[in-house]
Amino acid sequence: MLAAVNTLSSSVPVELREVPEPQPAANEALVEVRAFSLNRGELRLFQVRPEGWRPGQDISGVVVQPASDGNGPPAGARVVALTDSAGWAERAAVPAHRMAVLPDDVSFEEAAALPVAGLTALRTLRHGAPLLGKRVLITGAAGGVGHLATQIAARSGARVTAVVGGPERGRHLIGADEIVEGIDKAQGPFALILEAAGGSSLAAAISRIEPKGTVVVFGNSSGELTPFSFRDFAEHPNARIQGFSYFTSEPEDRFAPDLGLLVSLVADGSLKPHLVERSWRELAEVGPQLRDRQIRGKAVFHVD
Ligand SMILES: NC(=O)c1ccc[n+]([C@@H]2O[C@H](COP(=O)([O-])OP(=O)(O)OC[C@H]3O[C@@H](n4cnc5c(N)ncnc54)[C@H](OP(=O)(O)O)[C@@H]3O)[C@@H](O)[C@H]2O)c1
């Protein structure tokens, strides 16, 4: 079968190659992959993983062979799934507890946008629960995680301030009370801040958090450091900086229910992933566009 494979070349970091068919373990289903999405974090993996490594976490498709231990969706089910790697392929082996069945009206492309970005949006926001009536600040709101977090926060009753990098970057956003260009224009205080840019953005976030509020630090897109000290909390007593990893923040057995929740929100119209859709043969061209902040929402690829 064909699969995306790491090349370690800076110009074409991934290419499609013939590879052996997956051999699912007893707890894994074999899925025929229809669509997948690319995450900013995966761009870095291309550089640090060896030649021949097989990328791919976010996939959607059809179960061709259910897990032999009897768990998970049956053959023929349309599913969304989260794999550790090797998902960008014609077929992938997926742990049965990391997939959810798609409602009929959720497309493979919408579903493929959800695992990493949707779980991150959902689970970072839980640090501010209940959100009803609270002010939430979301940095990187134009991106994969940010645009989904904006919608889920609004759906949960929060008043959302979305931070984007320029006038065109927020055009696809749904649910924000206000959209500001740069965090410096955001007027605090906020009960919850989702922060993934790092550097001066994280420093600005700390200066806008409510007493006892929470800044969830889940990325460092800028690559910059943030010096801060106890004194920065003088006006923000007992505020918390919460580190976050979508993969380990909740137990393994929460993956399927959370993926199921995300697809149900798409099905009822309250979550609309913004998609930039391409063929998987265009992976190498889209990566630099994501890196250079030219993609709004999620880059999703058809396995055609
Ligand atoms: N901890 C976890 O479990 C976890 C899970 C998923 C993602 N992440 C991290 O969360 C961040 C967002 O992920 P994503 O998939 O949503 O990425 P994305 O789609 O590329 O979105 C990131 C957004 O951040 C904004 N940004 C602000 N400053 C930036 C900078 N210096 N460099 C690049 N972008 C900048 C960009 O929007 P503007 O151009 O409009 O400013 C961009 O749209 C990444 O750092 C990723 O590694 C962490």
Short mmCIF file of C-alpha atoms and ligand atoms in Angstrom, two decimals:
data_model
loop_
_atom_site.label_atom_id
_atom_site.label_comp_id
_atom_site.label_asym_id
_atom_site.label_seq_id
_atom_site.Cartn_x
_atom_site.Cartn_y
_atom_site.Cartn_z
CA MET A 1 0.00 0.00 0.00
CA LEU A 2 0.98 3.66 -0.24
CA ALA A 3 1.93 5.65 2.86
CA ALA A 4 3.54 8.96 3.76
CA VAL A 5 7.13 8.41 4.87
CA ASN A 6 9.62 10.77 6.51
CA THR A 7 12.54 11.66 4.21
CA LEU A 8 14.59 14.09 6.39
CA SER A 9 14.92 16.28 3.29
CA SER A 10 14.22 19.93 4.09
CA SER A 11 12.57 20.56 0.70
CA VAL A 12 10.33 17.44 0.62
CA PRO A 13 10.10 16.18 4.24
CA VAL A 14 7.49 13.51 3.42
CA GLU A 15 6.81 11.47 0.29
CA LEU A 16 4.43 8.67 -0.65
CA ARG A 17 6.11 5.26 -0.84
CA GLU A 18 5.06 1.61 -1.08
CA VAL A 19 5.15 0.03 2.41
CA PRO A 20 3.99 -3.31 3.88
CA GLU A 21 0.36 -3.66 4.99
CA PRO A 22 -0.26 -2.96 8.72
CA GLN A 23 -0.47 -5.98 11.05
CA PRO A 24 -3.09 -5.00 13.67
CA ALA A 25 -2.61 -6.19 17.28
CA ALA A 26 -5.56 -7.87 19.03
CA ASN A 27 -6.82 -4.54 20.36
CA GLU A 28 -6.50 -2.76 17.00
CA ALA A 29 -8.88 -2.37 14.09
CA LEU A 30 -7.75 -2.07 10.48
CA VAL A 31 -9.08 1.16 8.98
CA GLU A 32 -9.19 2.15 5.31
CA VAL A 33 -8.15 5.78 5.57
CA ARG A 34 -10.21 8.34 3.62
CA ALA A 35 -8.89 11.60 5.07
CA PHE A 36 -6.35 12.89 7.56
CA SER A 37 -5.14 16.20 8.92
CA LEU A 38 -1.79 17.80 9.63
CA ASN A 39 -0.89 19.46 12.95
CA ARG A 40 1.74 22.10 13.64
CA GLY A 41 3.39 19.77 16.16
CA GLU A 42 3.90 17.18 13.40
CA LEU A 43 5.98 19.63 11.34
CA ARG A 44 8.65 19.42 14.03
CA LEU A 45 8.47 15.63 14.14
CA PHE A 46 9.51 15.48 10.47
CA GLN A 47 12.82 17.04 11.53
CA VAL A 48 13.53 14.99 14.65
CA ARG A 49 12.29 11.53 13.63
CA PRO A 50 14.48 9.23 11.50
CA GLU A 51 14.34 8.62 7.77
CA GLY A 52 11.57 6.12 7.04
CA TRP A 53 9.46 7.06 10.10
CA ARG A 54 5.73 7.01 9.32
CA PRO A 55 3.78 10.10 10.46
CA GLY A 56 0.05 10.52 11.01
CA GLN A 57 -2.19 10.88 14.07
CA ASP A 58 -5.55 12.26 12.87
CA ILE A 59 -7.46 9.96 10.53
CA SER A 60 -10.97 9.11 9.41
CA GLY A 61 -12.12 6.19 7.31
CA VAL A 62 -13.95 2.86 7.26
CA VAL A 63 -13.28 -0.15 9.49
CA VAL A 64 -12.32 -3.06 7.22
CA GLN A 65 -11.40 -5.44 10.03
CA PRO A 66 -12.57 -4.88 13.63
CA ALA A 67 -10.25 -5.50 16.58
CA SER A 68 -9.99 -9.27 17.15
CA ASP A 69 -10.53 -8.82 20.91
CA GLY A 70 -14.12 -7.80 20.09
CA ASN A 71 -13.82 -4.18 21.20
CA GLY A 72 -14.61 -1.10 19.11
CA PRO A 73 -16.72 -0.43 16.02
CA PRO A 74 -17.72 -3.24 13.61
CA ALA A 75 -16.60 -3.74 10.00
CA GLY A 76 -18.07 -1.12 7.70
CA ALA A 77 -18.36 1.57 10.40
CA ARG A 78 -17.33 5.09 9.39
CA VAL A 79 -14.94 6.30 12.09
CA VAL A 80 -12.65 9.04 13.29
CA ALA A 81 -9.49 7.84 15.02
CA LEU A 82 -6.33 8.91 16.77
CA THR A 83 -3.20 6.90 16.03
CA ASP A 84 0.25 7.23 17.60
CA SER A 85 1.82 7.40 14.13
CA ALA A 86 1.61 5.77 10.67
CA GLY A 87 -1.93 7.04 10.07
CA TRP A 88 -1.19 8.76 6.76
CA ALA A 89 -1.54 5.65 4.67
CA GLU A 90 -4.12 3.78 2.62
CA ARG A 91 -4.74 1.55 5.64
CA ALA A 92 -3.85 1.98 9.32
CA ALA A 93 -4.02 -0.10 12.51
CA VAL A 94 -5.86 1.83 15.23
CA PRO A 95 -6.48 0.99 18.92
CA ALA A 96 -10.21 0.31 19.20
CA HIS A 97 -10.54 2.61 22.22
CA ARG A 98 -9.20 5.60 20.29
CA MET A 99 -11.95 5.82 17.70
CA ALA A 100 -15.57 6.93 17.47
CA VAL A 101 -18.30 6.16 14.94
CA LEU A 102 -19.31 9.07 12.69
CA PRO A 103 -22.92 10.20 12.48
CA ASP A 104 -24.12 9.97 8.83
CA ASP A 105 -23.98 13.72 8.27
CA VAL A 106 -20.38 14.18 9.47
CA SER A 107 -17.97 13.96 6.54
CA PHE A 108 -14.63 12.18 6.61
CA GLU A 109 -12.94 15.54 6.06
CA GLU A 110 -14.67 17.26 9.00
CA ALA A 111 -13.89 14.27 11.21
CA ALA A 112 -10.21 14.18 10.25
CA ALA A 113 -9.84 17.73 11.58
CA LEU A 114 -10.87 16.67 15.07
CA PRO A 115 -8.57 14.28 16.97
CA VAL A 116 -5.50 16.28 18.03
CA ALA A 117 -6.92 19.79 17.57
CA GLY A 118 -10.42 19.01 18.84
CA LEU A 119 -9.26 17.04 21.87
CA THR A 120 -6.82 19.82 22.71
CA ALA A 121 -9.53 22.47 22.41
CA LEU A 122 -12.01 20.46 24.50
CA ARG A 123 -9.58 19.43 27.20
CA THR A 124 -7.80 22.77 27.64
CA LEU A 125 -11.19 24.44 28.06
CA ARG A 126 -12.10 21.98 30.83
CA HIS A 127 -9.52 23.74 33.00
CA GLY A 128 -11.97 26.67 33.17
CA ALA A 129 -15.18 24.68 33.64
CA PRO A 130 -17.92 25.67 34.15
CA LEU A 131 -17.47 28.30 31.42
CA LEU A 132 -20.94 29.86 31.50
CA GLY A 133 -20.54 33.65 31.63
CA LYS A 134 -16.75 33.55 32.01
CA ARG A 135 -14.32 35.58 29.90
CA VAL A 136 -11.92 33.34 27.94
CA LEU A 137 -8.92 34.51 25.92
CA ILE A 138 -7.69 32.27 23.10
CA THR A 139 -4.32 32.92 21.43
CA GLY A 140 -3.61 31.44 17.99
CA ALA A 141 -7.37 31.51 17.45
CA ALA A 142 -7.02 31.34 13.66
CA GLY A 143 -5.29 27.95 13.83
CA GLY A 144 -6.42 24.36 14.15
CA VAL A 145 -6.84 24.26 17.92
CA GLY A 146 -7.79 27.92 18.29
CA HIS A 147 -10.77 28.04 15.92
CA LEU A 148 -12.28 24.89 17.46
CA ALA A 149 -11.65 26.16 21.00
CA THR A 150 -13.35 29.44 20.14
CA GLN A 151 -16.50 27.60 19.04
CA ILE A 152 -16.56 25.11 21.92
CA ALA A 153 -16.01 27.87 24.50
CA ALA A 154 -18.82 29.94 23.00
CA ARG A 155 -21.09 26.85 22.92
CA SER A 156 -20.31 26.41 26.64
CA GLY A 157 -21.46 29.96 27.43
CA ALA A 158 -18.08 31.71 27.63
CA ARG A 159 -17.46 35.20 26.30
CA VAL A 160 -14.52 34.67 24.00
CA THR A 161 -11.78 37.08 22.97
CA ALA A 162 -9.90 35.58 20.03
CA VAL A 163 -6.34 36.68 19.26
CA VAL A 164 -5.26 36.58 15.60
CA GLY A 165 -2.15 37.78 13.77
CA GLY A 166 -3.75 40.04 11.15
CA PRO A 167 -6.96 41.34 9.60
CA GLU A 168 -7.52 38.34 7.30
CA ARG A 169 -6.69 35.71 9.92
CA GLY A 170 -10.00 35.85 11.81
CA ARG A 171 -12.45 35.78 8.88
CA HIS A 172 -13.43 32.15 9.45
CA LEU A 173 -13.93 32.43 13.22
CA ILE A 174 -17.32 31.57 14.68
CA GLY A 175 -18.44 32.34 18.23
CA ALA A 176 -15.95 35.02 19.29
CA ASP A 177 -17.36 38.02 21.15
CA GLU A 178 -14.39 39.98 19.92
CA ILE A 179 -11.43 39.36 17.64
CA VAL A 180 -8.24 41.31 18.37
CA GLU A 181 -5.06 41.56 16.31
CA GLY A 182 -2.37 40.71 18.82
CA ILE A 183 -2.74 39.93 22.51
CA ASP A 184 -1.66 43.46 23.46
CA LYS A 185 -5.07 44.68 22.23
CA ALA A 186 -6.96 42.24 24.52
CA GLN A 187 -8.50 43.97 27.53
CA GLY A 188 -8.40 41.68 30.58
CA PRO A 189 -8.96 40.24 33.01
CA PHE A 190 -9.88 36.74 31.83
CA ALA A 191 -10.86 33.72 33.90
CA LEU A 192 -9.20 31.31 31.47
CA ILE A 193 -6.48 31.87 28.87
CA LEU A 194 -5.41 29.29 26.29
CA GLU A 195 -1.82 30.15 25.37
CA ALA A 196 0.27 28.39 22.75
CA ALA A 197 2.41 31.13 21.17
CA GLY A 198 4.86 31.52 24.06
CA GLY A 199 7.44 34.30 24.52
CA SER A 200 5.91 37.77 24.87
CA SER A 201 2.42 36.31 24.31
CA LEU A 202 2.68 34.17 27.45
CA ALA A 203 3.97 37.17 29.43
CA ALA A 204 1.01 39.22 28.18
CA ALA A 205 -1.34 36.37 29.11
CA ILE A 206 -0.06 36.32 32.70
CA SER A 207 -0.69 40.06 32.95
CA ARG A 208 -4.34 39.52 31.89
CA ILE A 209 -5.37 36.63 34.12
CA GLU A 210 -7.95 37.05 36.87
CA PRO A 211 -7.02 36.28 40.48
CA LYS A 212 -7.39 32.49 40.79
CA GLY A 213 -7.72 32.26 37.00
CA THR A 214 -5.85 29.71 34.87
CA VAL A 215 -3.43 30.18 31.96
CA VAL A 216 -3.24 26.85 30.12
CA VAL A 217 0.16 26.64 28.42
CA PHE A 218 -0.11 24.08 25.63
CA GLY A 219 2.41 25.15 22.99
CA ASN A 220 5.32 27.37 22.06
CA SER A 221 4.70 28.20 18.40
CA SER A 222 7.06 31.20 18.55
CA GLY A 223 9.92 29.15 20.00
CA GLU A 224 10.59 32.09 22.36
CA LEU A 225 11.18 31.90 26.12
CA THR A 226 9.15 33.81 28.71
CA PRO A 227 10.95 35.22 31.74
CA PHE A 228 8.58 35.69 34.67
CA SER A 229 8.71 35.79 38.44
CA PHE A 230 6.46 35.74 41.50
CA ARG A 231 6.08 39.53 41.26
CA ASP A 232 4.24 39.21 37.95
CA PHE A 233 1.41 37.67 39.98
CA ALA A 234 1.04 40.63 42.37
CA GLU A 235 -2.16 41.80 40.66
CA HIS A 236 -3.22 38.23 39.88
CA PRO A 237 -3.07 36.46 43.24
CA ASN A 238 -3.36 32.69 43.18
CA ALA A 239 -3.55 32.56 39.40
CA ARG A 240 -2.30 29.29 37.98
CA ILE A 241 -0.11 28.35 35.02
CA GLN A 242 -1.26 24.94 33.89
CA GLY A 243 0.90 22.81 31.62
CA PHE A 244 -1.05 20.64 29.20
CA SER A 245 -0.65 17.59 26.97
CA TYR A 246 -3.75 16.43 25.10
CA PHE A 247 -2.50 12.86 25.11
CA THR A 248 -1.99 12.35 28.82
CA SER A 249 -4.30 14.97 30.35
CA GLU A 250 -7.09 12.41 30.75
CA PRO A 251 -7.15 8.60 31.01
CA GLU A 252 -6.85 6.42 27.89
CA ASP A 253 -10.45 5.31 28.20
CA ARG A 254 -11.61 8.92 27.66
CA PHE A 255 -10.43 9.06 24.04
CA ALA A 256 -13.45 7.35 22.50
CA PRO A 257 -16.05 9.33 24.53
CA ASP A 258 -14.31 12.64 23.82
CA LEU A 259 -13.98 11.87 20.09
CA GLY A 260 -17.65 10.88 20.18
CA LEU A 261 -18.55 14.19 21.84
CA LEU A 262 -16.63 16.16 19.20
CA VAL A 263 -18.34 14.42 16.27
CA SER A 264 -21.74 14.86 17.94
CA LEU A 265 -21.08 18.62 18.15
CA VAL A 266 -20.26 18.62 14.43
CA ALA A 267 -23.42 16.60 13.73
CA ASP A 268 -25.69 19.01 15.63
CA GLY A 269 -24.14 22.02 13.89
CA SER A 270 -22.51 23.56 16.95
CA LEU A 271 -18.94 22.80 15.82
CA LYS A 272 -17.88 23.65 12.27
CA PRO A 273 -14.25 22.85 11.49
CA HIS A 274 -12.86 25.26 8.89
CA LEU A 275 -11.08 23.11 6.31
CA VAL A 276 -8.41 23.70 3.71
CA GLU A 277 -8.77 20.50 1.65
CA ARG A 278 -6.07 19.01 -0.55
CA SER A 279 -4.92 15.71 -2.00
CA TRP A 280 -2.39 13.81 0.10
CA ARG A 281 -0.06 14.11 -2.89
CA GLU A 282 0.21 17.82 -1.96
CA LEU A 283 1.42 17.21 1.62
CA ALA A 284 4.89 18.57 1.00
CA GLU A 285 3.51 21.86 -0.36
CA VAL A 286 1.01 22.43 2.45
CA GLY A 287 3.48 21.87 5.30
CA PRO A 288 5.36 25.13 4.66
CA GLN A 289 2.06 27.01 4.35
CA LEU A 290 1.01 25.78 7.80
CA ARG A 291 4.44 26.63 9.22
CA ASP A 292 4.23 30.16 7.73
CA ARG A 293 0.76 30.84 9.20
CA GLN A 294 -0.98 30.82 5.82
CA ILE A 295 -3.55 28.15 6.71
CA ARG A 296 -6.74 29.16 8.52
CA GLY A 297 -8.35 26.34 10.50
CA LYS A 298 -7.20 22.81 9.57
CA ALA A 299 -5.33 21.43 6.58
CA VAL A 300 -7.12 18.19 5.65
CA PHE A 301 -5.98 15.70 3.01
CA HIS A 302 -7.95 13.24 0.90
CA VAL A 303 -6.37 9.82 0.50
CA ASP A 304 -7.21 9.72 -3.21
N1 LIG B 1 0.15 20.40 24.29
C1 LIG B 1 -0.61 19.74 23.44
O1 LIG B 1 -1.13 18.66 23.76
C2 LIG B 1 -0.83 20.30 22.07
C3 LIG B 1 -1.79 19.74 21.22
C4 LIG B 1 -2.02 20.35 19.99
C5 LIG B 1 -1.28 21.47 19.63
N2 LIG B 1 -0.33 21.95 20.45
C6 LIG B 1 0.43 23.15 20.13
O2 LIG B 1 -0.51 24.21 20.07
C7 LIG B 1 -0.13 25.15 19.11
C8 LIG B 1 -1.26 25.34 18.12
O3 LIG B 1 -1.41 24.16 17.36
P1 LIG B 1 -2.27 24.19 16.03
O4 LIG B 1 -2.26 22.83 15.49
O5 LIG B 1 -3.55 24.90 16.27
O6 LIG B 1 -1.34 25.12 15.12
P2 LIG B 1 -1.77 26.10 13.94
O7 LIG B 1 -2.96 25.55 13.23
O8 LIG B 1 -0.54 26.38 13.16
O9 LIG B 1 -2.22 27.40 14.71
C9 LIG B 1 -1.33 28.14 15.47
C10 LIG B 1 -1.70 29.59 15.39
O10 LIG B 1 -0.89 30.31 16.29
C11 LIG B 1 -0.74 31.62 15.79
N3 LIG B 1 0.63 32.08 16.12
C12 LIG B 1 0.89 33.09 16.95
N4 LIG B 1 2.20 33.28 17.04
C13 LIG B 1 2.78 32.36 16.26
C14 LIG B 1 4.12 32.09 15.95
N5 LIG B 1 5.13 32.82 16.44
N6 LIG B 1 4.37 31.07 15.10
C15 LIG B 1 3.37 30.36 14.58
N7 LIG B 1 2.06 30.59 14.84
C16 LIG B 1 1.77 31.60 15.68
C17 LIG B 1 -1.00 31.56 14.29
O11 LIG B 1 -2.07 32.43 13.98
P3 LIG B 1 -1.85 33.95 13.55
O12 LIG B 1 -0.93 33.90 12.36
O13 LIG B 1 -3.22 34.44 13.25
O14 LIG B 1 -1.24 34.61 14.75
C18 LIG B 1 -1.43 30.16 14.01
O15 LIG B 1 -2.62 30.09 13.26
C19 LIG B 1 1.16 24.64 18.51
O16 LIG B 1 2.23 25.22 19.19
C20 LIG B 1 1.11 23.16 18.77
O17 LIG B 1 2.38 22.58 18.82
C21 LIG B 1 -0.10 21.38 21.66
#
